C-alpha positions as CSV (number, residue, x, y, z in Angstrom):
1,M,297.6,144.0,112.4
2,A,299.1,146.0,109.6
3,S,298.8,142.9,107.3
4,Q,295.0,143.3,107.2
5,S,293.7,144.7,103.9
6,L,293.3,148.5,103.9
7,V,289.6,149.2,103.5
8,A,288.8,145.5,103.3
9,A,285.6,145.7,101.4
10,T,286.9,148.0,98.6
11,G,290.7,147.8,98.5
12,V,290.8,151.6,98.0
13,V,294.1,153.3,98.5
14,C,294.4,156.9,97.4
15,G,297.3,159.0,98.6
16,G,297.9,161.5,95.8
17,C,297.9,158.5,93.5
18,V,295.8,155.3,93.4
19,A,298.4,152.5,93.1
20,Q,295.8,149.8,92.7
21,Q,294.5,150.2,89.1
22,L,291.2,148.8,88.0
23,A,291.8,145.1,87.1
24,L,289.5,144.9,84.1
25,T,288.6,141.7,82.3
26,K,287.2,142.6,78.9
27,A,283.9,141.1,78.0
28,S,281.3,141.8,75.4
29,F,277.9,142.7,76.9
30,S,274.8,144.4,75.7
31,F,273.0,147.1,77.8
32,A,270.4,149.7,77.0
33,G,270.1,148.3,73.4
34,A,273.7,148.8,72.5
35,S,276.4,146.1,72.3
36,Q,279.5,147.4,74.0
37,T,282.9,146.1,74.9
38,V,282.8,146.3,78.7
39,S,285.0,145.3,81.6
40,R,284.7,143.5,84.8
41,S,284.9,145.1,88.3
42,F,285.0,148.8,89.0
43,G,284.0,151.9,86.8
44,A,281.3,154.5,85.6
45,R,279.3,158.0,85.2
46,L,276.5,160.5,83.3
47,R,274.1,163.7,82.5
48,H,271.8,166.3,80.2
49,S,268.3,167.9,80.4
50,I,264.5,167.3,80.0
51,G,261.7,166.4,82.3
52,I,259.7,163.2,81.9
53,S,256.8,161.4,83.6
54,R,257.3,158.6,86.1
55,P,255.5,155.6,84.6
56,W,257.1,153.1,86.9
57,I,258.2,155.1,89.9
58,S,254.9,154.7,91.8
59,K,254.6,152.8,95.0
60,R,254.3,149.1,94.7
61,D,250.6,148.1,94.0
62,G,251.1,144.6,92.5
63,S,249.8,145.7,89.1
64,N,253.3,145.5,87.5
65,P,254.5,141.9,87.1
66,Y,258.1,143.1,87.2
67,H,257.4,144.8,90.5
68,R,256.1,141.6,91.9
69,G,259.3,139.7,91.0
70,L,261.4,142.6,92.1
71,Q,259.7,142.7,95.5
72,V,260.5,139.1,96.1
73,W,264.2,139.7,95.2
74,A,264.5,142.8,97.3
75,E,262.7,141.6,100.4
76,G,264.4,138.3,100.2
77,K,267.8,140.0,100.3
78,T,266.9,142.2,103.2
79,D,265.1,139.8,105.5
80,G,268.3,138.3,106.9
81,A,270.3,141.5,106.9
82,S,271.7,142.9,110.1
83,T,270.1,146.2,111.2
84,S,273.0,147.1,113.5
85,T,274.6,149.4,110.8
86,E,271.3,151.1,109.9
87,M,270.9,152.9,113.2
88,K,274.2,154.8,113.6
89,N,276.8,156.9,112.0
90,P,279.0,154.4,110.1
91,Q,282.4,153.8,111.6
92,T,284.0,152.2,108.5
93,I,283.4,152.2,104.8
94,E,282.3,148.6,105.1
95,E,279.4,149.7,107.4
96,A,278.5,152.5,105.0
97,I,278.3,150.0,102.1
98,S,276.1,147.7,104.2
99,Q,273.8,150.6,105.1
100,A,273.5,151.7,101.5
101,R,272.7,148.2,100.4
102,G,270.0,147.9,102.9
103,A,268.5,151.3,102.1
104,V,268.5,150.6,98.3
105,Q,266.9,147.2,98.6
106,K,264.2,148.5,101.0
107,A,263.4,151.3,98.6
108,I,263.3,148.8,95.7
109,A,260.8,146.7,97.6
110,D,258.7,149.8,98.0
111,G,258.7,150.4,94.3
112,L,261.3,153.1,94.1
113,L,263.3,152.2,91.0
114,R,265.0,155.5,90.5
115,Q,267.3,156.3,93.4
116,Q,270.2,158.6,94.3
117,V,273.0,157.5,96.5
118,Q,275.8,159.6,97.9
119,F,278.8,158.0,99.6
120,L,281.4,159.6,101.8
121,L,284.4,158.1,99.9
122,P,287.4,156.6,101.7
123,V,290.0,159.0,100.2
124,D,292.4,161.6,101.6
125,Q,292.3,161.7,105.4
126,R,289.7,158.9,105.4
127,Q,292.1,156.7,103.4
128,F,293.6,155.4,106.7
129,N,290.7,156.1,109.0
130,Y,287.2,156.6,107.9
131,L,286.5,158.7,111.0
132,D,289.3,161.2,110.5
133,T,287.8,164.7,109.8
134,E,291.1,166.7,109.5
135,P,291.5,167.7,105.9
136,R,294.6,167.1,103.9
137,D,296.7,169.8,102.4
138,Y,296.8,168.1,99.0
139,P,293.6,166.2,98.3
140,C,293.5,163.6,95.7
141,G,292.0,164.3,92.2
142,I,288.7,163.5,90.5
143,R,290.2,160.3,88.9
144,E,291.1,158.8,92.3
145,E,287.7,159.7,93.7
146,F,286.0,158.1,90.7
147,Q,288.0,154.9,91.1
148,A,287.2,154.8,94.8
149,C,283.5,155.3,94.2
150,C,283.5,152.5,91.6
151,K,285.1,150.1,94.1
152,V,282.5,151.1,96.8
153,V,279.6,150.5,94.3
154,T,281.2,147.1,93.4
155,G,281.2,146.2,97.1
156,M,277.5,147.2,97.4
157,F,276.5,145.2,94.3
158,K,278.3,142.1,95.5
159,E,276.4,142.3,98.8
160,M,273.2,142.7,96.9
161,T,273.7,139.9,94.3
162,G,276.4,137.7,95.7
163,N,280.0,137.5,94.4
164,G,279.2,137.4,90.7
165,E,280.8,139.5,88.0
166,I,280.2,143.2,87.9
167,V,280.3,144.8,84.5
168,S,281.7,148.3,84.1
169,R,282.1,150.8,81.2
170,R,282.7,154.5,80.7
171,I,279.9,156.8,79.5
172,G,280.2,160.0,77.5
173,E,283.8,160.9,76.4
174,A,285.7,157.8,77.3
175,D,289.1,159.6,77.4
176,N,287.8,162.5,79.5
177,E,289.8,162.1,82.8
178,Q,288.6,165.5,84.1
179,D,284.9,164.3,84.2
180,P,284.9,160.5,84.3
181,V,281.4,159.0,84.2
182,G,280.6,155.3,84.3
183,L,277.9,152.7,84.2
184,M,278.1,149.6,86.4
185,Y,275.8,146.6,86.8
186,P,275.9,142.9,87.7
187,T,275.7,140.4,84.8
188,S,272.2,139.6,85.9
189,K,271.3,143.2,85.1
190,S,269.0,143.2,88.2
191,V,270.2,146.8,89.1
192,A,272.4,149.4,87.4
193,A,274.4,152.5,88.7
194,I,275.6,155.6,87.0
195,I,278.8,156.8,88.8
196,F,279.7,160.5,89.0
197,P,277.0,161.7,86.5
198,I,277.5,165.2,85.1
199,A,275.2,167.7,83.4
200,E,276.6,166.8,79.9
201,T,275.6,163.2,80.3
202,L,272.0,163.7,81.6
203,K,270.6,162.8,78.2
204,Q,272.1,159.4,78.5
205,V,270.8,159.0,82.1
206,R,267.4,159.8,80.8
207,S,267.7,157.3,78.0
208,L,268.7,154.5,80.4
209,A,265.9,155.5,82.9
210,E,263.3,155.3,80.1
211,K,264.5,152.1,78.5
212,E,265.5,149.9,81.4
213,R,263.0,148.4,83.8
214,A,265.6,147.4,86.3
215,P,266.4,149.8,89.3
216,L,268.7,152.6,88.3
217,L,270.9,154.4,90.8
218,I,272.8,157.7,90.3
219,V,275.8,157.6,92.6
220,N,277.7,160.7,93.8
221,P,276.4,163.1,91.1
222,Q,278.7,165.9,90.2
223,W,276.3,168.5,89.0
224,R,275.2,171.6,91.0
225,S,271.8,173.2,90.6
226,S,271.5,175.4,93.7
227,G,272.9,178.8,94.7
228,Q,273.6,179.9,91.1
229,V,271.9,182.1,88.6
230,V,273.0,179.7,85.8
231,S,273.3,176.2,87.2
232,D,275.1,173.2,85.6
233,F,271.7,172.6,84.0
234,G,271.5,176.0,82.3
235,F,268.7,178.4,83.0
236,G,265.0,179.0,82.5
237,P,263.0,176.1,81.1
238,W,266.0,174.0,80.4
239,R,267.1,174.1,84.0
240,R,263.5,173.4,85.2
241,Q,263.1,170.4,83.0
242,A,266.5,169.0,84.0
243,E,265.8,169.5,87.7
244,E,262.4,167.9,87.4
245,F,264.0,164.8,85.9
246,V,266.7,164.6,88.5
247,N,264.2,164.9,91.2
248,T,262.5,161.7,90.1
249,F,265.6,159.9,91.7
250,E,264.7,159.5,95.3
251,K,267.6,160.1,97.8
252,T,267.7,156.7,99.6
253,Y,271.2,156.7,101.0
254,V,273.3,159.8,101.7
255,L,276.4,160.3,103.9
256,L,277.9,163.8,103.8
257,E,280.5,165.6,105.9
258,M,280.3,169.3,106.4
259,R,282.4,171.9,108.4
260,V,280.0,174.2,110.1
261,G,281.0,177.6,111.5
262,E,284.4,177.9,113.0
263,A,284.9,174.2,113.1
264,S,288.6,174.4,114.1
265,N,288.3,177.2,116.6
266,I,288.3,175.7,120.1
267,V,287.7,179.0,121.8
268,S,284.6,180.0,119.9
269,G,282.8,176.7,120.7
270,T,280.2,177.4,118.1
271,G,281.3,175.3,115.1
272,G,282.1,171.8,114.3
273,V,282.3,169.0,111.8
274,V,279.1,167.1,111.2
275,R,278.2,164.0,109.2
276,I,274.7,164.0,107.7
277,L,273.1,160.5,107.2
278,K,270.0,159.6,105.3
279,C,269.3,155.8,105.3
280,Y,265.9,155.0,103.7
281,P,263.3,154.9,105.2
282,R,264.6,156.8,108.2
283,N,264.8,160.5,108.6
284,W,267.9,162.7,108.0
285,E,270.3,162.4,111.0
286,V,273.0,164.9,112.0
287,Y,276.0,163.7,113.9
288,L,278.6,166.0,115.6
289,M,282.1,164.6,115.1
290,A,284.9,164.6,117.7
291,W,288.6,164.4,116.9
292,D,288.8,160.9,118.4
293,G,286.2,159.5,115.9
294,T,283.3,159.5,118.3
295,S,280.1,161.2,117.4
296,E,276.8,162.2,118.9
297,L,273.4,162.4,117.2
298,I,272.3,166.0,117.6
299,A,269.3,166.2,115.1
300,D,266.7,164.1,113.4
301,T,264.7,165.8,110.7
302,P,262.4,164.6,107.9
303,T,264.1,166.9,105.3
304,Q,267.7,167.5,104.5
305,P,268.9,170.4,106.7
306,A,270.2,173.5,105.0
307,Y,273.5,175.1,106.1
308,K,271.7,177.8,108.2
309,E,269.8,175.1,110.0
310,L,273.0,173.2,110.6
311,E,274.6,176.3,112.1
312,Q,271.7,176.6,114.6
313,I,271.8,172.8,115.3
314,V,275.5,172.8,116.0
315,T,275.4,176.0,118.1
316,E,272.7,174.5,120.3
317,A,274.6,171.2,120.6
318,R,277.8,173.0,121.6
319,K,276.0,174.3,124.7
320,R,275.4,170.7,125.8
321,I,278.5,168.9,124.5
322,P,282.0,170.0,125.7
323,W,284.7,170.4,123.0
324,K,287.3,167.6,123.0
325,A,290.6,169.3,122.2
326,P,292.8,166.8,120.2
327,P,296.5,166.2,121.1
328,R,299.1,167.6,118.7
329,I,301.8,165.9,116.7
330,L,305.3,166.7,118.2
331,G,304.0,169.9,119.8
332,G,303.2,171.3,116.4
333,S,300.0,172.6,114.9
334,E,298.8,169.4,113.2
335,P,296.3,167.4,115.2
336,A,297.0,163.7,115.7
337,P,294.6,161.5,113.7
338,P,291.9,159.6,115.6
339,P,292.5,155.9,116.5
340,L,292.4,153.5,113.6
341,P,289.5,151.0,113.4
342,A,290.9,147.5,113.0
343,S,289.1,146.9,109.7
344,L,290.9,149.9,108.2
345,S,294.5,149.0,109.2
346,G,296.3,147.4,106.3
347,A,299.3,146.6,104.3
348,L,300.7,149.1,101.8
349,S,303.2,148.3,99.1
350,V,306.7,149.8,98.9
351,E,305.6,151.7,95.8
352,Q,302.5,153.2,97.6
353,I,304.6,154.3,100.6
354,D,307.2,155.8,98.3
355,E,304.6,158.1,96.7
356,M,303.2,159.3,100.0
357,D,304.0,162.8,101.3
358,V,305.2,163.5,104.9
359,T,301.7,164.2,106.2
360,A,300.3,160.9,104.8
361,V,303.2,158.9,106.2
362,R,302.8,160.5,109.7
363,R,299.1,159.9,109.7
364,A,299.7,156.2,108.8
365,L,302.3,155.7,111.4
366,M,300.2,157.4,114.2
367,A,297.2,155.4,113.1
368,L,299.3,152.2,113.6
369,G,300.5,153.5,117.0
370,L,304.1,154.1,115.8
371,P,306.4,157.1,116.3
372,S,306.0,159.8,113.7
373,S,309.1,161.9,114.3
374,G,312.2,162.0,112.0
375,R,313.1,162.6,108.4
376,L,310.8,161.6,105.7
377,S,313.1,158.8,104.5
378,T,313.2,157.4,108.1
379,L,309.4,157.6,108.4
380,K,308.9,155.7,105.2
381,E,311.4,153.0,106.3
382,R,309.5,152.7,109.6
383,L,306.2,152.3,107.8
384,I,307.6,149.7,105.3
385,E,308.9,147.7,108.3
386,A,305.5,147.9,109.9
387,Q,303.9,146.3,106.9
388,K,306.0,143.2,107.4
389,K,304.7,142.5,110.9
């Protein structure tokens, strides 16, 4: 039904513009020693440079009284959790959130209080269908991605702690819309997350990591440290110290999408789109995606595979797995989007539809099983009518 909420767990809608703004309820709250005016719901991010020791990152040994209490909290939350979403490529953002929650809590129970989490955000082509791998011509901006990530983290925290209030505030330059960074945590302060951290806020990340005894997550970090002579962390000893500190954050949940080789060339049969999943404590898993949203596990490795390894993995998989050629829209060059999972179909406002381009409108109509031919104004009217059913 089109009346179901789009991306039910997060409410994320991003089609060149996020129509749903963060509903923020102002509240005064103290975190990391500083009293700040903060807000409820979704928002956060950070970065800088310097290496430090890991006084409380060791495995659980019972010597730390905080660890003992934390173990009870983490294990108590995971005992009753379903494991069905932990064993496969997630089909929806809701499944990804549940996977991440389970991985984070298992890692906390094992004494890992510094963790790195990477979500595949429900934006652009994944706005209507989380399994769609066909890129959009005009992807959304960093601000929309940041807001989507904050909503996803809110969903994860609510699964972890119940439906209590989630506090959110910006970090670094509050008015910097080019590099938004935020800090989020439940009012219980049982866990905290830094959203979209960048190199310039690493000093603040370090300060939080040293001062706070609660688990600290860095979510979808924006820095790059590989493949460059001068990385985002600088060079020489400064780069080494920064990377040593960042590496104290264990990757406990990662979901990435990569295009390998000639992913869109049906004739070559050597490339493809893969999703790479790490869900603590499991290995890294590589899934080969098909146009219809199905996928097949083609590799399981203890370390994150590099691009060259992925090329070899996909090439070998292509010898075993026939290419599924997608149907085309109206005989044109644009492939039809894959079927829409029920949990992702949802109502859009008239304002949201009015801001959508022709590609987004066609994808939405086809995802709902409706005709996608005609002028843009006609397509929008058709989509508006569909929302009323």
